[in-house]
């Protein structure tokens, strides 16, 4: 899916274009509608052109993901669900995540929702030699495909894949007292609220750490009110939870399908005293 297609305004413009053509409205109005549609596309293309291109390894992973016969894999039972390649983070978002990872001087990184490893590889490329990405993936078949892609890359050896339900994997990581400098959440949307609560209640995010959450606009459903499914409502509820959580500093970016950048307030505001132990996040 092209990034501009996430925007409901773009989809409504397409509908307006169709109506204008059927009703034979004045040419000037049709011209303005067409120009507005073009500008949606041109803005995304311009931003992409101004963003550093992916490394050869990341480019290869993205290309391999798009070319992989996912429908055959699903029909043959090698993966447990029908894959949409729009699940791929894409270069612009991968470079944002890579920048945050680099600026954080991160050594331990967590991705909740691996898919084929686009974001994990981008973060791994920013880590020092001894750095590590722990990537959680529900489906063993998809994890196997991701592993085959990642093993082709110079930084792939920094990535450990854990398969199974993410909430169980997070519990095990918490039991080991594992802490992460950066956490990227891009898994099943109904799991966002419990994942968020566990991250903070179990202290999985290291002091000074950053939580990055994907798909927080959910095709525009969260602000248009045009909720299309339970996933849209799950994201809306998650966003409200974060908004009401006065312990965190947050900024939402309209990049692709929406990205939330979340940090503890004591890490962003010098006037907030550092908190120890249970942060009493919203239950």
PDB file of C-alpha atoms in Angstrom:
ATOM      1  CA  UNK A   1       0.000   0.000   0.000  1.00  0.00           C
ATOM      2  CA  UNK A   2       1.298   3.442  -0.945  1.00  0.00           C
ATOM      3  CA  UNK A   3       1.630   5.702   2.092  1.00  0.00           C
ATOM      4  CA  UNK A   4      -0.931   8.249   0.902  1.00  0.00           C
ATOM      5  CA  UNK A   5      -3.578   5.531   0.704  1.00  0.00           C
ATOM      6  CA  UNK A   6      -3.568   5.372   4.519  1.00  0.00           C
ATOM      7  CA  UNK A   7      -5.171   8.848   4.528  1.00  0.00           C
ATOM      8  CA  UNK A   8      -8.988   8.913   4.427  1.00  0.00           C
ATOM      9  CA  UNK A   9      -8.839  12.406   2.885  1.00  0.00           C
ATOM     10  CA  UNK A  10      -7.133  10.846  -0.139  1.00  0.00           C
ATOM     11  CA  UNK A  11      -9.796   8.174  -0.392  1.00  0.00           C
ATOM     12  CA  UNK A  12     -12.561  10.790  -0.169  1.00  0.00           C
ATOM     13  CA  UNK A  13     -10.874  12.814  -2.905  1.00  0.00           C
ATOM     14  CA  UNK A  14     -10.932   9.766  -5.162  1.00  0.00           C
ATOM     15  CA  UNK A  15     -14.663   9.470  -4.466  1.00  0.00           C
ATOM     16  CA  UNK A  16     -15.123  13.183  -5.188  1.00  0.00           C
ATOM     17  CA  UNK A  17     -13.283  12.741  -8.492  1.00  0.00           C
ATOM     18  CA  UNK A  18     -15.600   9.899  -9.464  1.00  0.00           C
ATOM     19  CA  UNK A  19     -18.695  11.936  -8.590  1.00  0.00           C
ATOM     20  CA  UNK A  20     -17.365  14.991 -10.434  1.00  0.00           C
ATOM     21  CA  UNK A  21     -16.834  12.953 -13.566  1.00  0.00           C
ATOM     22  CA  UNK A  22     -20.322  11.398 -13.408  1.00  0.00           C
ATOM     23  CA  UNK A  23     -22.033  14.719 -12.725  1.00  0.00           C
ATOM     24  CA  UNK A  24     -19.929  16.500 -15.336  1.00  0.00           C
ATOM     25  CA  UNK A  25     -19.043  19.363 -12.968  1.00  0.00           C
ATOM     26  CA  UNK A  26     -17.157  22.382 -14.257  1.00  0.00           C
ATOM     27  CA  UNK A  27     -13.621  21.589 -15.514  1.00  0.00           C
ATOM     28  CA  UNK A  28     -12.026  23.941 -12.986  1.00  0.00           C
ATOM     29  CA  UNK A  29     -13.354  21.891 -10.061  1.00  0.00           C
ATOM     30  CA  UNK A  30     -12.227  18.626 -11.653  1.00  0.00           C
ATOM     31  CA  UNK A  31      -8.793  20.159 -12.158  1.00  0.00           C
ATOM     32  CA  UNK A  32      -8.554  21.159  -8.485  1.00  0.00           C
ATOM     33  CA  UNK A  33      -9.604  17.665  -7.340  1.00  0.00           C
ATOM     34  CA  UNK A  34      -7.040  16.050  -9.633  1.00  0.00           C
ATOM     35  CA  UNK A  35      -4.327  18.435  -8.423  1.00  0.00           C
ATOM     36  CA  UNK A  36      -5.157  17.658  -4.788  1.00  0.00           C
ATOM     37  CA  UNK A  37      -4.806  13.940  -5.479  1.00  0.00           C
ATOM     38  CA  UNK A  38      -1.466  14.530  -7.201  1.00  0.00           C
ATOM     39  CA  UNK A  39      -0.200  16.535  -4.215  1.00  0.00           C
ATOM     40  CA  UNK A  40      -0.877  13.645  -1.831  1.00  0.00           C
ATOM     41  CA  UNK A  41       1.281  11.444  -4.022  1.00  0.00           C
ATOM     42  CA  UNK A  42       3.970  14.056  -4.611  1.00  0.00           C
ATOM     43  CA  UNK A  43       4.373  14.829  -0.909  1.00  0.00           C
ATOM     44  CA  UNK A  44       5.117  11.191  -0.089  1.00  0.00           C
ATOM     45  CA  UNK A  45       7.447  10.838  -3.063  1.00  0.00           C
ATOM     46  CA  UNK A  46       9.291  14.032  -2.071  1.00  0.00           C
ATOM     47  CA  UNK A  47       9.758  12.849   1.524  1.00  0.00           C
ATOM     48  CA  UNK A  48      10.983   9.468   0.284  1.00  0.00           C
ATOM     49  CA  UNK A  49      13.458  11.153  -2.073  1.00  0.00           C
ATOM     50  CA  UNK A  50      14.759  13.321   0.787  1.00  0.00           C
ATOM     51  CA  UNK A  51      15.263  10.283   3.046  1.00  0.00           C
ATOM     52  CA  UNK A  52      18.474   8.272   2.957  1.00  0.00           C
ATOM     53  CA  UNK A  53      17.976   5.111   0.904  1.00  0.00           C
ATOM     54  CA  UNK A  54      18.102   1.698   2.583  1.00  0.00           C
ATOM     55  CA  UNK A  55      21.371  -0.135   2.921  1.00  0.00           C
ATOM     56  CA  UNK A  56      21.924  -2.852   0.298  1.00  0.00           C
ATOM     57  CA  UNK A  57      20.940  -5.475   2.889  1.00  0.00           C
ATOM     58  CA  UNK A  58      17.759  -3.646   3.897  1.00  0.00           C
ATOM     59  CA  UNK A  59      16.866  -3.029   0.252  1.00  0.00           C
ATOM     60  CA  UNK A  60      17.315  -6.725  -0.444  1.00  0.00           C
ATOM     61  CA  UNK A  61      15.086  -7.679   2.503  1.00  0.00           C
ATOM     62  CA  UNK A  62      12.314  -5.311   1.361  1.00  0.00           C
ATOM     63  CA  UNK A  63      12.546  -6.598  -2.227  1.00  0.00           C
ATOM     64  CA  UNK A  64      12.566 -10.238  -1.092  1.00  0.00           C
ATOM     65  CA  UNK A  65       9.531  -9.641   1.125  1.00  0.00           C
ATOM     66  CA  UNK A  66       7.496  -8.115  -1.689  1.00  0.00           C
ATOM     67  CA  UNK A  67       8.487 -10.914  -4.081  1.00  0.00           C
ATOM     68  CA  UNK A  68       7.884 -13.810  -1.695  1.00  0.00           C
ATOM     69  CA  UNK A  69       4.969 -16.133  -2.647  1.00  0.00           C
ATOM     70  CA  UNK A  70       2.941 -15.459   0.491  1.00  0.00           C
ATOM     71  CA  UNK A  71      -0.365 -16.707  -0.916  1.00  0.00           C
ATOM     72  CA  UNK A  72       1.225 -20.056  -1.766  1.00  0.00           C
ATOM     73  CA  UNK A  73       2.795 -20.256   1.696  1.00  0.00           C
ATOM     74  CA  UNK A  74      -0.632 -19.725   3.267  1.00  0.00           C
ATOM     75  CA  UNK A  75      -2.388 -22.236   1.016  1.00  0.00           C
ATOM     76  CA  UNK A  76       0.294 -24.834   1.760  1.00  0.00           C
ATOM     77  CA  UNK A  77       0.088 -24.218   5.521  1.00  0.00           C
ATOM     78  CA  UNK A  78       3.620 -22.884   5.872  1.00  0.00           C
ATOM     79  CA  UNK A  79       2.284 -19.710   7.508  1.00  0.00           C
ATOM     80  CA  UNK A  80      -0.792 -19.566   9.715  1.00  0.00           C
ATOM     81  CA  UNK A  81      -2.463 -16.471   8.262  1.00  0.00           C
ATOM     82  CA  UNK A  82      -2.798 -14.629   4.971  1.00  0.00           C
ATOM     83  CA  UNK A  83       0.023 -12.095   4.760  1.00  0.00           C
ATOM     84  CA  UNK A  84      -0.396  -8.501   3.577  1.00  0.00           C
ATOM     85  CA  UNK A  85       2.962  -7.020   2.524  1.00  0.00           C
ATOM     86  CA  UNK A  86       1.704  -3.636   3.813  1.00  0.00           C
ATOM     87  CA  UNK A  87       2.833  -5.063   7.165  1.00  0.00           C
ATOM     88  CA  UNK A  88       6.362  -4.204   6.009  1.00  0.00           C
ATOM     89  CA  UNK A  89       7.653  -1.102   7.779  1.00  0.00           C
ATOM     90  CA  UNK A  90       9.174   0.396   4.636  1.00  0.00           C
ATOM     91  CA  UNK A  91      12.282   2.525   4.313  1.00  0.00           C
ATOM     92  CA  UNK A  92      11.034   5.879   5.634  1.00  0.00           C
ATOM     93  CA  UNK A  93       9.810   4.414   8.912  1.00  0.00           C
ATOM     94  CA  UNK A  94      12.805   2.086   9.147  1.00  0.00           C
ATOM     95  CA  UNK A  95      15.152   5.067   8.887  1.00  0.00           C
ATOM     96  CA  UNK A  96      13.242   6.950  11.615  1.00  0.00           C
ATOM     97  CA  UNK A  97      13.540   3.941  13.917  1.00  0.00           C
ATOM     98  CA  UNK A  98      17.199   3.560  13.009  1.00  0.00           C
ATOM     99  CA  UNK A  99      17.828   7.238  13.816  1.00  0.00           C
ATOM    100  CA  UNK A 100      16.173   6.928  17.224  1.00  0.00           C
ATOM    101  CA  UNK A 101      18.145   3.760  17.952  1.00  0.00           C
ATOM    102  CA  UNK A 102      21.396   5.459  16.990  1.00  0.00           C
ATOM    103  CA  UNK A 103      20.644   8.665  18.932  1.00  0.00           C
ATOM    104  CA  UNK A 104      19.771   6.562  21.987  1.00  0.00           C
ATOM    105  CA  UNK A 105      23.168   4.828  21.795  1.00  0.00           C
ATOM    106  CA  UNK A 106      21.124   1.691  22.292  1.00  0.00           C
ATOM    107  CA  UNK A 107      22.633  -1.720  22.967  1.00  0.00           C
ATOM    108  CA  UNK A 108      19.499  -3.748  23.669  1.00  0.00           C
ATOM    109  CA  UNK A 109      16.461  -3.371  21.411  1.00  0.00           C
ATOM    110  CA  UNK A 110      13.108  -5.158  21.307  1.00  0.00           C
ATOM    111  CA  UNK A 111      10.681  -5.501  18.410  1.00  0.00           C
ATOM    112  CA  UNK A 112       7.193  -6.787  19.186  1.00  0.00           C
ATOM    113  CA  UNK A 113       5.963  -8.089  15.834  1.00  0.00           C
ATOM    114  CA  UNK A 114       8.855  -9.056  13.552  1.00  0.00           C
ATOM    115  CA  UNK A 115       7.213  -9.966  10.222  1.00  0.00           C
ATOM    116  CA  UNK A 116      10.228 -10.275   7.853  1.00  0.00           C
ATOM    117  CA  UNK A 117      12.552  -8.085   9.898  1.00  0.00           C
ATOM    118  CA  UNK A 118      12.640  -4.713   8.133  1.00  0.00           C
ATOM    119  CA  UNK A 119      12.581  -2.664  11.354  1.00  0.00           C
ATOM    120  CA  UNK A 120      14.738  -5.167  13.242  1.00  0.00           C
ATOM    121  CA  UNK A 121      17.439  -5.025  10.590  1.00  0.00           C
ATOM    122  CA  UNK A 122      17.351  -1.225  10.488  1.00  0.00           C
ATOM    123  CA  UNK A 123      17.829  -1.109  14.266  1.00  0.00           C
ATOM    124  CA  UNK A 124      20.523  -3.799  14.180  1.00  0.00           C
ATOM    125  CA  UNK A 125      22.476  -1.711  11.666  1.00  0.00           C
ATOM    126  CA  UNK A 126      22.570   1.117  14.239  1.00  0.00           C
ATOM    127  CA  UNK A 127      23.768  -1.077  17.112  1.00  0.00           C
ATOM    128  CA  UNK A 128      27.401  -1.600  18.130  1.00  0.00           C
ATOM    129  CA  UNK A 129      28.984  -4.982  17.452  1.00  0.00           C
ATOM    130  CA  UNK A 130      27.924  -6.304  20.860  1.00  0.00           C
ATOM    131  CA  UNK A 131      24.376  -4.926  20.510  1.00  0.00           C
ATOM    132  CA  UNK A 132      21.336  -7.155  20.233  1.00  0.00           C
ATOM    133  CA  UNK A 133      17.816  -7.029  18.820  1.00  0.00           C
ATOM    134  CA  UNK A 134      15.251  -9.381  20.347  1.00  0.00           C
ATOM    135  CA  UNK A 135      12.389  -9.823  17.887  1.00  0.00           C
ATOM    136  CA  UNK A 136       9.069 -11.436  18.823  1.00  0.00           C
ATOM    137  CA  UNK A 137       7.044 -13.208  16.130  1.00  0.00           C
ATOM    138  CA  UNK A 138       3.912 -15.280  16.633  1.00  0.00           C
ATOM    139  CA  UNK A 139       4.121 -17.413  13.493  1.00  0.00           C
ATOM    140  CA  UNK A 140       6.976 -19.912  13.165  1.00  0.00           C
ATOM    141  CA  UNK A 141       6.683 -20.016   9.361  1.00  0.00           C
ATOM    142  CA  UNK A 142       7.042 -16.247   9.050  1.00  0.00           C
ATOM    143  CA  UNK A 143       9.920 -16.313  11.536  1.00  0.00           C
ATOM    144  CA  UNK A 144      11.679 -18.885   9.348  1.00  0.00           C
ATOM    145  CA  UNK A 145      11.269 -16.672   6.274  1.00  0.00           C
ATOM    146  CA  UNK A 146      12.561 -13.676   8.221  1.00  0.00           C
ATOM    147  CA  UNK A 147      15.558 -15.661   9.433  1.00  0.00           C
ATOM    148  CA  UNK A 148      16.445 -16.629   5.868  1.00  0.00           C
ATOM    149  CA  UNK A 149      16.333 -12.966   4.823  1.00  0.00           C
ATOM    150  CA  UNK A 150      18.240 -11.680   7.860  1.00  0.00           C
ATOM    151  CA  UNK A 151      20.993 -14.268   7.506  1.00  0.00           C
ATOM    152  CA  UNK A 152      21.946 -12.649   4.201  1.00  0.00           C
ATOM    153  CA  UNK A 153      22.744  -9.347   5.921  1.00  0.00           C
ATOM    154  CA  UNK A 154      25.927  -8.288   7.754  1.00  0.00           C
ATOM    155  CA  UNK A 155      23.927  -7.197  10.836  1.00  0.00           C
ATOM    156  CA  UNK A 156      21.574 -10.175  10.871  1.00  0.00           C
ATOM    157  CA  UNK A 157      23.640 -11.989  13.487  1.00  0.00           C
ATOM    158  CA  UNK A 158      22.636  -9.330  16.036  1.00  0.00           C
ATOM    159  CA  UNK A 159      18.980 -10.365  15.800  1.00  0.00           C
ATOM    160  CA  UNK A 160      17.475 -13.095  17.981  1.00  0.00           C
ATOM    161  CA  UNK A 161      13.982 -14.267  17.007  1.00  0.00           C
ATOM    162  CA  UNK A 162      11.612 -15.594  19.674  1.00  0.00           C
ATOM    163  CA  UNK A 163       8.420 -17.260  18.445  1.00  0.00           C
ATOM    164  CA  UNK A 164       5.117 -17.609  20.243  1.00  0.00           C
ATOM    165  CA  UNK A 165       2.494 -15.263  21.762  1.00  0.00           C
ATOM    166  CA  UNK A 166       4.151 -11.925  22.478  1.00  0.00           C
ATOM    167  CA  UNK A 167       2.595 -11.528  25.918  1.00  0.00           C
ATOM    168  CA  UNK A 168       4.195 -14.809  27.026  1.00  0.00           C
ATOM    169  CA  UNK A 169       7.549 -13.828  25.568  1.00  0.00           C
ATOM    170  CA  UNK A 170       7.403 -10.462  27.329  1.00  0.00           C
ATOM    171  CA  UNK A 171       6.669 -12.207  30.627  1.00  0.00           C
ATOM    172  CA  UNK A 172       9.723 -14.435  30.207  1.00  0.00           C
ATOM    173  CA  UNK A 173      11.938 -11.468  29.322  1.00  0.00           C
ATOM    174  CA  UNK A 174      10.672  -9.637  32.415  1.00  0.00           C
ATOM    175  CA  UNK A 175      11.444 -12.654  34.600  1.00  0.00           C
ATOM    176  CA  UNK A 176      15.031 -12.446  33.347  1.00  0.00           C
ATOM    177  CA  UNK A 177      15.111  -8.732  34.290  1.00  0.00           C
ATOM    178  CA  UNK A 178      15.851  -7.853  30.674  1.00  0.00           C
ATOM    179  CA  UNK A 179      15.708  -4.142  29.845  1.00  0.00           C
ATOM    180  CA  UNK A 180      15.629  -2.526  26.434  1.00  0.00           C
ATOM    181  CA  UNK A 181      16.842   0.893  25.325  1.00  0.00           C
ATOM    182  CA  UNK A 182      14.404   0.982  22.410  1.00  0.00           C
ATOM    183  CA  UNK A 183      11.172  -0.976  21.954  1.00  0.00           C
ATOM    184  CA  UNK A 184       9.285  -1.003  18.659  1.00  0.00           C
ATOM    185  CA  UNK A 185       5.695  -2.246  18.865  1.00  0.00           C
ATOM    186  CA  UNK A 186       4.110  -3.410  15.605  1.00  0.00           C
ATOM    187  CA  UNK A 187       2.150  -6.576  16.394  1.00  0.00           C
ATOM    188  CA  UNK A 188      -1.535  -7.527  16.673  1.00  0.00           C
ATOM    189  CA  UNK A 189      -3.445  -4.374  17.464  1.00  0.00           C
ATOM    190  CA  UNK A 190      -5.676  -5.935  20.118  1.00  0.00           C
ATOM    191  CA  UNK A 191      -2.502  -6.649  22.077  1.00  0.00           C
ATOM    192  CA  UNK A 192      -1.256  -3.067  22.229  1.00  0.00           C
ATOM    193  CA  UNK A 193      -2.857  -2.197  25.583  1.00  0.00           C
ATOM    194  CA  UNK A 194      -1.605  -5.306  27.450  1.00  0.00           C
ATOM    195  CA  UNK A 195       1.834  -4.980  25.832  1.00  0.00           C
ATOM    196  CA  UNK A 196       2.035  -1.329  26.904  1.00  0.00           C
ATOM    197  CA  UNK A 197       1.024  -2.094  30.467  1.00  0.00           C
ATOM    198  CA  UNK A 198       3.502  -4.951  30.719  1.00  0.00           C
ATOM    199  CA  UNK A 199       6.365  -2.869  29.337  1.00  0.00           C
ATOM    200  CA  UNK A 200       6.007  -0.336  32.130  1.00  0.00           C
ATOM    201  CA  UNK A 201       4.688  -2.489  34.955  1.00  0.00           C
ATOM    202  CA  UNK A 202       7.446  -5.081  34.401  1.00  0.00           C
ATOM    203  CA  UNK A 203      10.089  -2.388  33.791  1.00  0.00           C
ATOM    204  CA  UNK A 204      11.120  -3.720  30.377  1.00  0.00           C
ATOM    205  CA  UNK A 205      11.967  -0.232  29.099  1.00  0.00           C
ATOM    206  CA  UNK A 206      15.357   0.868  30.385  1.00  0.00           C
ATOM    207  CA  UNK A 207      15.888   4.236  32.039  1.00  0.00           C
ATOM    208  CA  UNK A 208      16.169   6.800  29.260  1.00  0.00           C
ATOM    209  CA  UNK A 209      14.525   4.368  26.852  1.00  0.00           C
ATOM    210  CA  UNK A 210      12.107   5.033  24.000  1.00  0.00           C
ATOM    211  CA  UNK A 211       8.957   3.155  23.018  1.00  0.00           C
ATOM    212  CA  UNK A 212       7.940   3.464  19.351  1.00  0.00           C
ATOM    213  CA  UNK A 213       4.461   2.299  18.350  1.00  0.00           C
ATOM    214  CA  UNK A 214       3.307   1.762  14.759  1.00  0.00           C
ATOM    215  CA  UNK A 215      -0.126   2.043  13.084  1.00  0.00           C
ATOM    216  CA  UNK A 216      -1.572   4.452  15.633  1.00  0.00           C
ATOM    217  CA  UNK A 217      -3.691   6.210  12.974  1.00  0.00           C
ATOM    218  CA  UNK A 218      -5.053   2.890  11.620  1.00  0.00           C
ATOM    219  CA  UNK A 219      -5.904   4.088   8.115  1.00  0.00           C
ATOM    220  CA  UNK A 220      -7.294   7.311   9.583  1.00  0.00           C
ATOM    221  CA  UNK A 221      -9.994   5.478  11.528  1.00  0.00           C
ATOM    222  CA  UNK A 222      -8.750   6.862  14.836  1.00  0.00           C
ATOM    223  CA  UNK A 223      -9.491  10.489  13.917  1.00  0.00           C
ATOM    224  CA  UNK A 224     -12.142  10.159  11.185  1.00  0.00           C
ATOM    225  CA  UNK A 225     -14.479   8.066  13.309  1.00  0.00           C
ATOM    226  CA  UNK A 226     -14.877   5.689  10.382  1.00  0.00           C
ATOM    227  CA  UNK A 227     -13.935   2.614  12.402  1.00  0.00           C
ATOM    228  CA  UNK A 228     -13.786  -0.325  10.031  1.00  0.00           C
ATOM    229  CA  UNK A 229     -13.043  -3.217  12.397  1.00  0.00           C
ATOM    230  CA  UNK A 230     -12.081  -4.268  15.925  1.00  0.00           C
ATOM    231  CA  UNK A 231      -8.443  -3.395  15.239  1.00  0.00           C
ATOM    232  CA  UNK A 232      -9.405   0.234  14.700  1.00  0.00           C
ATOM    233  CA  UNK A 233     -11.222   0.343  18.028  1.00  0.00           C
ATOM    234  CA  UNK A 234      -8.256  -1.375  19.718  1.00  0.00           C
ATOM    235  CA  UNK A 235      -5.900   1.315  18.429  1.00  0.00           C
ATOM    236  CA  UNK A 236      -8.310   4.086  19.425  1.00  0.00           C
ATOM    237  CA  UNK A 237      -8.465   2.670  22.964  1.00  0.00           C
ATOM    238  CA  UNK A 238      -4.688   2.343  23.063  1.00  0.00           C
ATOM    239  CA  UNK A 239      -4.195   5.955  21.979  1.00  0.00           C
ATOM    240  CA  UNK A 240      -6.586   7.149  24.655  1.00  0.00           C
ATOM    241  CA  UNK A 241      -4.685   5.128  27.258  1.00  0.00           C
ATOM    242  CA  UNK A 242      -1.410   6.777  26.278  1.00  0.00           C
ATOM    243  CA  UNK A 243      -3.012  10.220  26.113  1.00  0.00           C
ATOM    244  CA  UNK A 244      -4.356   9.852  29.661  1.00  0.00           C
ATOM    245  CA  UNK A 245      -1.068   8.474  31.005  1.00  0.00           C
ATOM    246  CA  UNK A 246       0.429  11.560  32.640  1.00  0.00           C
ATOM    247  CA  UNK A 247       3.669   9.715  33.454  1.00  0.00           C
ATOM    248  CA  UNK A 248       4.879   9.713  29.857  1.00  0.00           C
ATOM    249  CA  UNK A 249       5.994  12.239  27.286  1.00  0.00           C
ATOM    250  CA  UNK A 250       4.470  11.408  23.900  1.00  0.00           C
ATOM    251  CA  UNK A 251       4.399  12.735  20.365  1.00  0.00           C
ATOM    252  CA  UNK A 252       2.379  11.262  17.503  1.00  0.00           C
ATOM    253  CA  UNK A 253       3.773  11.609  13.994  1.00  0.00           C
ATOM    254  CA  UNK A 254       1.653  11.291  10.811  1.00  0.00           C
ATOM    255  CA  UNK A 255       4.321   9.162   9.142  1.00  0.00           C
ATOM    256  CA  UNK A 256       2.796   6.367   7.051  1.00  0.00           C
ATOM    257  CA  UNK A 257       0.002   4.897   9.220  1.00  0.00           C
ATOM    258  CA  UNK A 258       0.986   6.906  12.299  1.00  0.00           C
ATOM    259  CA  UNK A 259       3.891   6.515  14.721  1.00  0.00           C
ATOM    260  CA  UNK A 260       3.819   7.214  18.476  1.00  0.00           C
ATOM    261  CA  UNK A 261       7.085   8.151  20.221  1.00  0.00           C
ATOM    262  CA  UNK A 262       6.748   7.577  23.976  1.00  0.00           C
ATOM    263  CA  UNK A 263       9.248   8.202  26.788  1.00  0.00           C
ATOM    264  CA  UNK A 264       9.063   8.607  30.541  1.00  0.00           C
ATOM    265  CA  UNK A 265       8.619  12.235  31.548  1.00  0.00           C
ATOM    266  CA  UNK A 266      11.602  12.129  33.864  1.00  0.00           C
ATOM    267  CA  UNK A 267      13.747  11.349  30.809  1.00  0.00           C
ATOM    268  CA  UNK A 268      12.498  14.359  28.832  1.00  0.00           C
ATOM    269  CA  UNK A 269      11.730  17.013  31.468  1.00  0.00           C
ATOM    270  CA  UNK A 270      14.429  18.022  33.934  1.00  0.00           C
ATOM    271  CA  UNK A 271      11.799  19.363  36.345  1.00  0.00           C
ATOM    272  CA  UNK A 272      10.264  15.913  36.843  1.00  0.00           C
ATOM    273  CA  UNK A 273      12.014  13.924  39.579  1.00  0.00           C
ATOM    274  CA  UNK A 274      13.124  10.417  38.653  1.00  0.00           C
ATOM    275  CA  UNK A 275      10.662   7.760  39.750  1.00  0.00           C
ATOM    276  CA  UNK A 276      11.717   4.428  41.149  1.00  0.00           C
ATOM    277  CA  UNK A 277       9.845   1.135  41.163  1.00  0.00           C
ATOM    278  CA  UNK A 278       6.205   0.901  40.169  1.00  0.00           C
ATOM    279  CA  UNK A 279       5.217   3.909  38.098  1.00  0.00           C
ATOM    280  CA  UNK A 280       1.497   3.332  38.763  1.00  0.00           C
ATOM    281  CA  UNK A 281       0.547   3.389  35.122  1.00  0.00           C
ATOM    282  CA  UNK A 282      -3.105   3.289  34.241  1.00  0.00           C
ATOM    283  CA  UNK A 283      -4.521  -0.157  34.868  1.00  0.00           C
TER     284      UNK A 283
END
